[in-house]
Coordinates of C-alpha atoms and ligand atoms in Angstrom, one line a residue:
X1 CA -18.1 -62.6 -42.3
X2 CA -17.6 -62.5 -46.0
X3 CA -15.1 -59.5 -48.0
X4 CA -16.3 -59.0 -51.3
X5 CA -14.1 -57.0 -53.5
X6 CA -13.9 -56.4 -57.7
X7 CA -12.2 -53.7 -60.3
X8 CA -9.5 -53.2 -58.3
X9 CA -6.9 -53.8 -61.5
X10 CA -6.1 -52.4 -64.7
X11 CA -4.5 -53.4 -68.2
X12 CA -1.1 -51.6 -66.6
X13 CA -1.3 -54.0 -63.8
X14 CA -2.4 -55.8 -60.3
X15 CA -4.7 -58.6 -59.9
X16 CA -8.2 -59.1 -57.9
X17 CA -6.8 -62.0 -56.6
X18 CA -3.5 -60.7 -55.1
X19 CA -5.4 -58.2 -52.9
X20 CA -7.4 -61.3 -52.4
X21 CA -3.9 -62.3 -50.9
X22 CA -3.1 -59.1 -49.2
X23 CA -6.8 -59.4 -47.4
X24 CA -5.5 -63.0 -45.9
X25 CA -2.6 -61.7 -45.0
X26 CA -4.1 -58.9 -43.0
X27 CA -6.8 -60.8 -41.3
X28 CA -4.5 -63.3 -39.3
X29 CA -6.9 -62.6 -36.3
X30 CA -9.0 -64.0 -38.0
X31 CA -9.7 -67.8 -39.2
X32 CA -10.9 -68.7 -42.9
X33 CA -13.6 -70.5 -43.1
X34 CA -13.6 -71.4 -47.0
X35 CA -11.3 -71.5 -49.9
X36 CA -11.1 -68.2 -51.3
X37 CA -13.9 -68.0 -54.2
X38 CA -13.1 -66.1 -57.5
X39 CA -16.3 -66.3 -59.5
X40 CA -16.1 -65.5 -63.3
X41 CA -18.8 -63.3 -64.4
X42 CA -20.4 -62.4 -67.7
X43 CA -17.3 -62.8 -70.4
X44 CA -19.0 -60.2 -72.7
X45 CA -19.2 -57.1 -71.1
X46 CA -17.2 -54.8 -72.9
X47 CA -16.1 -52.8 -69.8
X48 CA -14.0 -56.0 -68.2
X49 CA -9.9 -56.0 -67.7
X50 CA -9.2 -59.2 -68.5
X51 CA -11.3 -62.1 -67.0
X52 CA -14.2 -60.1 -65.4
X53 CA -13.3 -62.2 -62.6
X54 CA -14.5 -61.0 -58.5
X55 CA -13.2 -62.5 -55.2
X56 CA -14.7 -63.3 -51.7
X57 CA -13.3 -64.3 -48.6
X58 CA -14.7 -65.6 -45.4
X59 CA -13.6 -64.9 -42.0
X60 CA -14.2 -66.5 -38.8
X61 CA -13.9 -68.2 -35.4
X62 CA -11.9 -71.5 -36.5
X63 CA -12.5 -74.5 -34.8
X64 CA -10.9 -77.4 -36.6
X65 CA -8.2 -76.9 -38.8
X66 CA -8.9 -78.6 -42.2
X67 CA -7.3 -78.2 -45.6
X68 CA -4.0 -76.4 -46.4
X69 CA -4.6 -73.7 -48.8
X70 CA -2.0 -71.6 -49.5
X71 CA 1.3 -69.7 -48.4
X72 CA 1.1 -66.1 -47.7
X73 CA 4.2 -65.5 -45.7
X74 CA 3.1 -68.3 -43.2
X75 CA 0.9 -71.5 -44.5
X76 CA -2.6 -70.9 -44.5
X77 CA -5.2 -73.2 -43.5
X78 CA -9.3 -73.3 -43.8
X79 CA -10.8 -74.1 -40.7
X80 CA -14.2 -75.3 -40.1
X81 CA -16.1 -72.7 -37.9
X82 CA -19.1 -70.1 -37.2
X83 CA -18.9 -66.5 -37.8
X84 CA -17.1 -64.6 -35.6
X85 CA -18.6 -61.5 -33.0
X86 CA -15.8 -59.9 -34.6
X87 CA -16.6 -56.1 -35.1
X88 CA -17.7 -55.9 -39.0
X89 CA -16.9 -52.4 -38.8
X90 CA -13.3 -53.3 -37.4
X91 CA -13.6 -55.7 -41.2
X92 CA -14.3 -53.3 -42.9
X93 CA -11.8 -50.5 -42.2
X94 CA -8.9 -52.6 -42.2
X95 CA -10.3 -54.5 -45.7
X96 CA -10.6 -50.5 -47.1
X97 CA -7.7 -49.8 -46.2
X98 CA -5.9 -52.7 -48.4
X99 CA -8.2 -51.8 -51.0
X100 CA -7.4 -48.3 -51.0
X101 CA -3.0 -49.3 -51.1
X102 CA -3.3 -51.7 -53.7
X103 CA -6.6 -50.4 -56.4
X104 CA -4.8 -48.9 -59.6
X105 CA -7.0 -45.8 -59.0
X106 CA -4.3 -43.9 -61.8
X107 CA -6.4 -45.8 -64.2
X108 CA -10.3 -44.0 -65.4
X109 CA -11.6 -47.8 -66.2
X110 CA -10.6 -49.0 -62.4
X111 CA -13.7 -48.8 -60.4
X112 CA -12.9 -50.7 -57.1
X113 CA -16.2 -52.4 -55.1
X114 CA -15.7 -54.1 -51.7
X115 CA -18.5 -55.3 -49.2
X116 CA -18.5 -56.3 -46.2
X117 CA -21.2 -58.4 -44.4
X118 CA -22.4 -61.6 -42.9
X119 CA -24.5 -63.3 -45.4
X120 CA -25.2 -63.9 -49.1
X121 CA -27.6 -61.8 -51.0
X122 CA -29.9 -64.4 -53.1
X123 CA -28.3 -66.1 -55.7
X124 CA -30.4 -64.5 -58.6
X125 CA -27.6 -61.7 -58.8
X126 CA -24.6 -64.4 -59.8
X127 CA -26.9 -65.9 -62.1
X128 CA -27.9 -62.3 -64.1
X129 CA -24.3 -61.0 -63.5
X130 CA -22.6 -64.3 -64.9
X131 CA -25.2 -64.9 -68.1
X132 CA -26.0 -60.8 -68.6
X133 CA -26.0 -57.0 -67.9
X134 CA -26.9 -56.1 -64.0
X135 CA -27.6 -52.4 -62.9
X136 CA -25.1 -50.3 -60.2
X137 CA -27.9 -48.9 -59.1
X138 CA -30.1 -52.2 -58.1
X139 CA -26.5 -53.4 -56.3
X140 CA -26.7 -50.3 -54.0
X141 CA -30.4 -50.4 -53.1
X142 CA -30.0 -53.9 -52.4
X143 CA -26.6 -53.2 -50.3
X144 CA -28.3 -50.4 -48.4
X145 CA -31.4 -52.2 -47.6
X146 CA -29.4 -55.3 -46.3
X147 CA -27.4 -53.3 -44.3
X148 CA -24.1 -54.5 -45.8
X149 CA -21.1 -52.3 -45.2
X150 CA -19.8 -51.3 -48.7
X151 CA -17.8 -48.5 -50.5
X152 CA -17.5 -48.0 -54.5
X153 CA -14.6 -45.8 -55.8
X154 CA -14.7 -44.1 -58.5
X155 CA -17.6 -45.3 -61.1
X156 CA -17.8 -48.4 -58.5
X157 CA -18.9 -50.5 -60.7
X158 CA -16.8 -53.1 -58.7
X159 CA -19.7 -53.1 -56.5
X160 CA -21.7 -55.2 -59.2
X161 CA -19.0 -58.3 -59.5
X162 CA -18.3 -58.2 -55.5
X163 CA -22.1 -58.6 -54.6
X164 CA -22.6 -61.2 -57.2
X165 CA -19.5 -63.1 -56.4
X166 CA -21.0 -63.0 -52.6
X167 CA -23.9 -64.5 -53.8
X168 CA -22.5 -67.4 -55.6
X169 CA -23.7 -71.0 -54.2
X170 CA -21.6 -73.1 -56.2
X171 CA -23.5 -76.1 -57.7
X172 CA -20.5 -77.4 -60.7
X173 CA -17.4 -75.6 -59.5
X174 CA -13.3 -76.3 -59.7
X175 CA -10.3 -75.0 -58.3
X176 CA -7.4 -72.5 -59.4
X177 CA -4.2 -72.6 -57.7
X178 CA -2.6 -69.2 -58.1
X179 CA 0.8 -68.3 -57.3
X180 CA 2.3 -64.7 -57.0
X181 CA 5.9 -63.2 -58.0
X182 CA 7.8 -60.5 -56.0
X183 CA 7.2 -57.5 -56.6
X184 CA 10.5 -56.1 -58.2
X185 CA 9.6 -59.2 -61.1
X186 CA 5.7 -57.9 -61.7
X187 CA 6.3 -56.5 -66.0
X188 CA 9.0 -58.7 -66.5
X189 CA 9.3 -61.5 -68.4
X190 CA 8.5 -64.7 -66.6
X191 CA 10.7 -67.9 -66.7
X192 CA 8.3 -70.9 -67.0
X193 CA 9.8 -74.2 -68.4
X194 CA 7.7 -75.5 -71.3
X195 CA 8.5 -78.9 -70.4
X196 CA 7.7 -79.0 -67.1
X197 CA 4.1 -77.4 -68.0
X198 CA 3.8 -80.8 -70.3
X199 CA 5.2 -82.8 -67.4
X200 CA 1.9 -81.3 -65.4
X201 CA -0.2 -81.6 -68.2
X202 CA 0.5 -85.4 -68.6
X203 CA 0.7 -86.1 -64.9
X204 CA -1.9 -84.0 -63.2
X205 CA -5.1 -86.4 -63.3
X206 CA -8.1 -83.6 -62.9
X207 CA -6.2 -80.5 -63.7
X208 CA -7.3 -79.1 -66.9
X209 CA -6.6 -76.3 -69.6
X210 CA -2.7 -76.4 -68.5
X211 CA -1.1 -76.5 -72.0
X212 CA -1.8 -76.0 -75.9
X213 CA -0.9 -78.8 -77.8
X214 CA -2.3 -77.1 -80.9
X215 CA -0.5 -74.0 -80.2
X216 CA 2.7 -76.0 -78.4
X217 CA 2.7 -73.5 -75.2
X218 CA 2.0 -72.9 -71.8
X219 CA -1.4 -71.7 -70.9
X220 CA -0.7 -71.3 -67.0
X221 CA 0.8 -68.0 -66.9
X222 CA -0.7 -64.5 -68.3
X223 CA 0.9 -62.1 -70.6
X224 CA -0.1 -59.0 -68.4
X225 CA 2.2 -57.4 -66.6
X226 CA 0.3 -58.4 -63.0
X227 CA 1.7 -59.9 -60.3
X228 CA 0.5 -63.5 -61.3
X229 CA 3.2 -65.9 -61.9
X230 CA 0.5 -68.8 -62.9
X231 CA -2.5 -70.4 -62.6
X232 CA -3.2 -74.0 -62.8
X233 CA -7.0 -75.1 -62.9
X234 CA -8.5 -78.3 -62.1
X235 CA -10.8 -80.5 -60.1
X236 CA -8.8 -81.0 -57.3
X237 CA -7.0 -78.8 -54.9
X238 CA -4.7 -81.5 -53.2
X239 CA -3.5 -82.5 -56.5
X240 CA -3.1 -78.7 -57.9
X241 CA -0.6 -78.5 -54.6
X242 CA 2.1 -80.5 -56.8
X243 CA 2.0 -78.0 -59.5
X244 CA 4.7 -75.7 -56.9
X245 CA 7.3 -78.4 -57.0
X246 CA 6.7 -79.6 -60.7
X247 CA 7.3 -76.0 -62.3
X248 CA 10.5 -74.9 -62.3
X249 CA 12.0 -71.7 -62.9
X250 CA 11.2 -68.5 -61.4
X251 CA 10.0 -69.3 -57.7
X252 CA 6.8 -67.8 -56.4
X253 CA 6.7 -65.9 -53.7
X254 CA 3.0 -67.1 -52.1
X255 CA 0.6 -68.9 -53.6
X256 CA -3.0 -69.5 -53.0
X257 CA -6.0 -71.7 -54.2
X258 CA -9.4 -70.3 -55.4
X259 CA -12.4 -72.3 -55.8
X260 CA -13.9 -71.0 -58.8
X261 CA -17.4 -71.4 -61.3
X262 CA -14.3 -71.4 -64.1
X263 CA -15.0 -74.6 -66.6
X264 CA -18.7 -75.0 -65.9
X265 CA -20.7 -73.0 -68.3
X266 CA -22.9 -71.0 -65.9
X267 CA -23.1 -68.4 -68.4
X268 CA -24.2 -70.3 -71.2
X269 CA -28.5 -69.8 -71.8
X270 CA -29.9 -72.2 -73.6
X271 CA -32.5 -70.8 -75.7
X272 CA -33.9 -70.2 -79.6
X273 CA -32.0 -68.3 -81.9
X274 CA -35.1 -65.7 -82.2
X275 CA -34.4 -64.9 -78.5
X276 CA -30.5 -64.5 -78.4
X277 CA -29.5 -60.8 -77.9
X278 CA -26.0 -58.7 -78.0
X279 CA -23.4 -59.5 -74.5
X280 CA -25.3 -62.5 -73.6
X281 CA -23.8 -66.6 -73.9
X282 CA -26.1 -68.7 -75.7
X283 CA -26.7 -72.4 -76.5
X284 CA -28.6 -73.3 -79.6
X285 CA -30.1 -76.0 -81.9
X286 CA -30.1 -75.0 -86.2
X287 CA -29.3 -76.3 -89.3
X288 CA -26.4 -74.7 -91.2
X289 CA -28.2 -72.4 -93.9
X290 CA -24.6 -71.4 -95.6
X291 CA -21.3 -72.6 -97.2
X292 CA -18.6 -71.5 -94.4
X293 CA -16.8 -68.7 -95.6
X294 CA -13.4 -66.9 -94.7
X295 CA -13.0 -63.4 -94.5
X296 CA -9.8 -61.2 -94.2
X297 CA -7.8 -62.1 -91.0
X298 CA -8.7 -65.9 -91.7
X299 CA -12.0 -65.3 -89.3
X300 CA -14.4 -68.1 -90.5
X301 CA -18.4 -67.7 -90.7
X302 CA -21.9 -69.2 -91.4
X303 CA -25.1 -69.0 -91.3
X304 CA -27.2 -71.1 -89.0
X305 CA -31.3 -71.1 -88.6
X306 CA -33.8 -72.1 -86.4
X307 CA -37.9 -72.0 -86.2
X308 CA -37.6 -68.9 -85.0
X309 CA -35.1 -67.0 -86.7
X310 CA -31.2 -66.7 -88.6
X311 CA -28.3 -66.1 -87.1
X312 CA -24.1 -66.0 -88.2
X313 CA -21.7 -68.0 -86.1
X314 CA -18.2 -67.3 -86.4
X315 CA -15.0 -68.7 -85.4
X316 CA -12.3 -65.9 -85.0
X317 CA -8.9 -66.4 -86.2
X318 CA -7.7 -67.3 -82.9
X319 CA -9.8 -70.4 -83.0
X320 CA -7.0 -71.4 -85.1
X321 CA -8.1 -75.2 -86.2
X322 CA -11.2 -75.1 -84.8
X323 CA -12.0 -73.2 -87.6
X324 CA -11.0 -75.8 -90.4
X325 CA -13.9 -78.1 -88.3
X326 CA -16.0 -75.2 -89.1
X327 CA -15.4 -75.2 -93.0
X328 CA -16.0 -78.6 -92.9
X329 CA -20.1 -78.1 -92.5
X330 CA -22.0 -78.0 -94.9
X331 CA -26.1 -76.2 -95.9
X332 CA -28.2 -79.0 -94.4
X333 CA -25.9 -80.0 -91.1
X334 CA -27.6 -80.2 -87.9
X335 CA -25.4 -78.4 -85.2
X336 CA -25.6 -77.3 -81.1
X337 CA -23.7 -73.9 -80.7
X338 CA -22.5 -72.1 -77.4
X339 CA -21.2 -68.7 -77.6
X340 CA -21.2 -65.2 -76.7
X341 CA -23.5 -63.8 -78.6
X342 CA -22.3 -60.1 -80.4
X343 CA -24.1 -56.7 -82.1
X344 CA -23.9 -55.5 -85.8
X345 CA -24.4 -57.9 -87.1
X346 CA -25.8 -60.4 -84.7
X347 CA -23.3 -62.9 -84.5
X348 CA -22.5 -66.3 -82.3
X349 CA -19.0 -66.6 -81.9
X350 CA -18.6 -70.6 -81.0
X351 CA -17.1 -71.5 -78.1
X352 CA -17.9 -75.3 -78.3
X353 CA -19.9 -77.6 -80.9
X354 CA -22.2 -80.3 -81.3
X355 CA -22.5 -81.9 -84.8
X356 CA -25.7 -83.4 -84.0
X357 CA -26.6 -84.8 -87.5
X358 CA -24.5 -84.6 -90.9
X359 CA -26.4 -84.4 -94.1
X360 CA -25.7 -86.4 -97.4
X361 CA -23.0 -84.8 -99.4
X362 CA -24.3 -85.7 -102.9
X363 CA -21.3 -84.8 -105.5
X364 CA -21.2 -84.8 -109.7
X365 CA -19.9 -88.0 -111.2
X366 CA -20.2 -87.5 -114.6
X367 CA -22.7 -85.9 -117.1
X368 CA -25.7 -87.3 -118.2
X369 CA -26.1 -90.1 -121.1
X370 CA -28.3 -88.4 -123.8
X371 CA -31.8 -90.1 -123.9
X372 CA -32.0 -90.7 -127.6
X373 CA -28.2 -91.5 -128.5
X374 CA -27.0 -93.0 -125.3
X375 CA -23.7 -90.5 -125.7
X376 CA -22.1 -88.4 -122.7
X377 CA -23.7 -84.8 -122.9
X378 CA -22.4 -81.6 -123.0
X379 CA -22.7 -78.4 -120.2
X380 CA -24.1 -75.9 -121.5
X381 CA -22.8 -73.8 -118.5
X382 CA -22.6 -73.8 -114.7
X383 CA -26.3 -74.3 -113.9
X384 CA -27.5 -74.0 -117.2
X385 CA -28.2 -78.1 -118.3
X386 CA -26.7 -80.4 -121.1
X387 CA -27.0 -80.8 -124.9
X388 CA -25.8 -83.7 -126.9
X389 CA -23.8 -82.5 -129.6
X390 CA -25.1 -85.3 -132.1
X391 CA -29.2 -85.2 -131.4
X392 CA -28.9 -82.2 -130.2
X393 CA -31.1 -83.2 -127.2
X394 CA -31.5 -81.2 -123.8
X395 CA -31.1 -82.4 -120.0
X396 CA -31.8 -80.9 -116.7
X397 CA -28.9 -79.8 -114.4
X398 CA -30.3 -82.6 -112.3
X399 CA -30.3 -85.2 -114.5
X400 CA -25.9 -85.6 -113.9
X401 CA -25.0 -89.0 -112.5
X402 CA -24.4 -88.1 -108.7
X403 CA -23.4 -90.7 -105.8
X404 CA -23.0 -89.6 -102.3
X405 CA -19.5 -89.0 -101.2
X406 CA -18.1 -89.7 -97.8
X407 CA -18.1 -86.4 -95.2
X408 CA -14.5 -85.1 -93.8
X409 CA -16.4 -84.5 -90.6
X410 CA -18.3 -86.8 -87.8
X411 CA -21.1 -86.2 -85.6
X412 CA -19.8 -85.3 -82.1
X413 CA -18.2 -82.4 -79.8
X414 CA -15.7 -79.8 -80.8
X415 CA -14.3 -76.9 -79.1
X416 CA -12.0 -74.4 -79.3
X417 CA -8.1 -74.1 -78.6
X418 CA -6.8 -73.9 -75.1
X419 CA -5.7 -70.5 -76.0
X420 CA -9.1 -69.3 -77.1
X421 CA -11.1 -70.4 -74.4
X422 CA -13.1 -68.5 -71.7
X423 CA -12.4 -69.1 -68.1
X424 CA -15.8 -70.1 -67.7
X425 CA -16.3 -72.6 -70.7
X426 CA -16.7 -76.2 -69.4
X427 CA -13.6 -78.0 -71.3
X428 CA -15.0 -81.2 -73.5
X429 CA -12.5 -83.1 -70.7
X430 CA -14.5 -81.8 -67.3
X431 CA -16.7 -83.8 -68.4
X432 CA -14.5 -86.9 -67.9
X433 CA -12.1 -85.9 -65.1
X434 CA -14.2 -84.2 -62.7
X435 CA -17.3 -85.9 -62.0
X436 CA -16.2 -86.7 -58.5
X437 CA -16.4 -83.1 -57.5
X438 CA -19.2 -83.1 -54.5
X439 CA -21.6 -80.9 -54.2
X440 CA -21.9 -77.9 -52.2
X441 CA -24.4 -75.6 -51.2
X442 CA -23.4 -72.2 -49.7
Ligands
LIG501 P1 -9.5 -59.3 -63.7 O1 -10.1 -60.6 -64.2 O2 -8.1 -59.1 -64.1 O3 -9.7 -59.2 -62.2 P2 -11.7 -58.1 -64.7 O4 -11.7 -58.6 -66.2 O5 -12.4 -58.8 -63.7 O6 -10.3 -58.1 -64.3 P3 -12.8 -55.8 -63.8 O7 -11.7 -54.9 -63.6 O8 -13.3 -56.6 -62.6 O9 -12.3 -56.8 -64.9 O10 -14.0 -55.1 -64.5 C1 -15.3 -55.7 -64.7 C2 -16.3 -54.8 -64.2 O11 -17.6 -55.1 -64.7 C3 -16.4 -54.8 -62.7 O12 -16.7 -53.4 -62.3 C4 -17.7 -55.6 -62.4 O13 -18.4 -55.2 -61.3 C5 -18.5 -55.3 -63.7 N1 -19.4 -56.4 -64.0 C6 -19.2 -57.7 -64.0 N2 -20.2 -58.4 -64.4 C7 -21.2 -57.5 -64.7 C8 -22.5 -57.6 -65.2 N3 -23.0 -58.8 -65.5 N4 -23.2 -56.5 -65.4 C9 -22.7 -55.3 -65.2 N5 -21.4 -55.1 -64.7 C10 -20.7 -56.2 -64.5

């Protein structure tokens, strides 16, 4: 029996993934049968918290105890099993319930989804939820006609990420090992040695995304007031188990690990730059048709093209040196993009970079020689040509000695920051470090 739940958090505070917690804790007659899954959906929907980030569990009749998950007040285990002849309406009632105590219904953006039910709706609804916009009102018919039990609260628009996390078969996937504070600490500051995140960062083979060395921080903990004390991500969940002892400071209270799409790039589409439209992740293929420029706030742009069409790429000021990469292109470069793609006016804003092919950078040695006299010319102005003062004789612009010069940049990948990245962007270092994950297929 899966629980599906989204929305149940606000900006002021709670976390999908504590009631995720909360739901374990309930269901003790009951055996899990898989890690907890919290599946990332589409990172450009304006209407998200923080992560637009859903969680499922699954309950049954355990028959072999397998791998040690988490601690919720007792250590929990996932067992392997079948599903259980449990009462789903028993499920259910209890699951509302928690929903119902924890939701931050005070907030109007807050619109908690949870289902119930014992199988997975086909996996075409992760795929449209995670790459682009997908209707409440398809969710219900498809809820109603399956006979899930289910209950939206207030816009329940919650209903959306909960049946598309439920419908999730991972094919790339990774794990998140999440730990929890007490609840007198939740809104205040949290006490996470810097050092021993670097100890982690340097020690933990496949974990990933753990600390900034641009910025020189942490990048396991949130700044939101929830009840998340941190989060460390990575391709295995034995080895994400020695993050509890390595961090010092303040001492969680439970802790839990999610398997998660987070690092893979399931949203990312890769298509022309004719077909890319607002609140969707795209990958594409053009040659850089501008000079990067810098606008107020240090936000970098330029323009890129394809056969089928122009569009502006950006790197944001949080990009921080990713965006002195950027100024390094030039009008001829050949470059692969992924990004979330946004309105007025159209724009790409990176995410990760291919230079695939660096054009000549041709630069001004000297003027010409005049043709008659053999003497350096004259400019007559930018653009404008050269005279030679003596014969009075007239050159082309192009006729300047030029040579090529040597390019700051090199063909290869680039992404952003730590700090700047989505959950779902596939770090340039998956690609190394996690290559043994298997594969699974429900
Ligand atoms: P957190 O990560 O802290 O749990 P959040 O960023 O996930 O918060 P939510 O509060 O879950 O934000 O809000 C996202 C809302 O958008 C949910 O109601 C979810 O169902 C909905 N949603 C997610 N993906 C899509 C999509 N592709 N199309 C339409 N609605 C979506």
């Amino acid at each position: 029996m899966f629980i599906a739940i989204d929305d149940t958090d606000s900006k002021e505070g709670m976390c999908t993934t504590f009631l995720a917690t909360e739901l374990i804790r309930e269901f003790t007659d009951h055996s899990l049968l898989d890690y907890p899954r919290l599946v990332r959906l589409n990172p450009n929907i304006p209407w998200k918290t923080r992560g637009n980030g859903a969680v499922v569990i699954t309950l049954g009749k355990g028959k072999k105890q397998k791998d040690h998950i988490g601690n919720v007040e007792r250590d929990i285990f996932i067992y392997s099993g079948e599903q259980s002849d449990k009462k789903k309406e028993d499920v259910f009632k209890r699951a509302k319930g928690i929903v119902e105590r924890w939701s931050e219904f005070d907030s109007e953006r807050t619109d908690p989804g949870l289902i119930v039910g014992d199988k997975r709706p086909p996996d075409s609804f992760y795929h449209e939820a995670v790459k682009s916009i997908v209707e409440l009102d398809r969710v219900k018919q498809h809820l109603k006609k399956e006979n899930y039990l289910f209950k939206g609260y207030q816009g329940e628009r919650g209903l959306i990420g909960a049946l598309a996390a439920l419908s999730w078969r991972p094919q790339d996937f990774t794990y998140e090992l999440l730990t929890y504070r007490r609840k007198d600490d939740w809104g205040r500051p949290r006490d996470i040695p810097k050092k021993d995140v670097m100890e982690l960062d340097r020690k933990l083979q496949k974990a990933f995304d753990s600390y900034d060395h641009e910025e020189e921080e942490q990048s396991i903990a949130p700044n939101s007031p929830c009840p998340v004390l941190y989060g460390v991500r990575g391709g295995d969940p034995d080895e994400l188990k020695e993050a509890i002892d390595m961090i010092g400071g303040e001492r969680p209270q439970r802790w839990m690990t999610f398997l998660t799409n987070q690092g893979t790039d399931d949203h990312i589409q890769e298509m022309s730059i004719s077909k890319t439209e607002p609140w969707i992740s795209a990958k594409v293929k053009g040659i850089v048709r501008s000079e990067p420029y810098t606008i107020k706030g240090g936000h970098v742009f330029f323009k890129m093209e394809d056969k089928t069409g122009k569009i502006t790429a950006a790197a944001y000021e949080p990009t921080k040196s990713f965006r002195e990469i950027v100024k390094k292109l030039m009008p001829g470069d050949k470059v692969e993009l992924w990004g979330g793609i946004r309105d007025e006016p159209k724009t790409l804003n990176i995410e990760k970079m291919r230079v695939i092919k660096l054009t000549e950078k041709i630069v001004k040695v000297s003027n010409p020689e005049c043709s008659e006299c053999g003497k350096k010319m004259s400019s007559m102005g930018t653009d404008a040509g050269y005279r030679c003062k003596r014969c009075r004789t007239k050159a082309d612009e192009d006729q300047a000695v030029r040579k090529e010069a040597e390019r700051e940049l090199r063909e290869g990948l680039y992404e952003v920051p730590v700090s700047a990245r989505r959950h779902l962007s596939k770090p340039l270092i998956r690609d190394n470090i996690c290559r043994s994950t298997s594969r699974r297929s429900s």
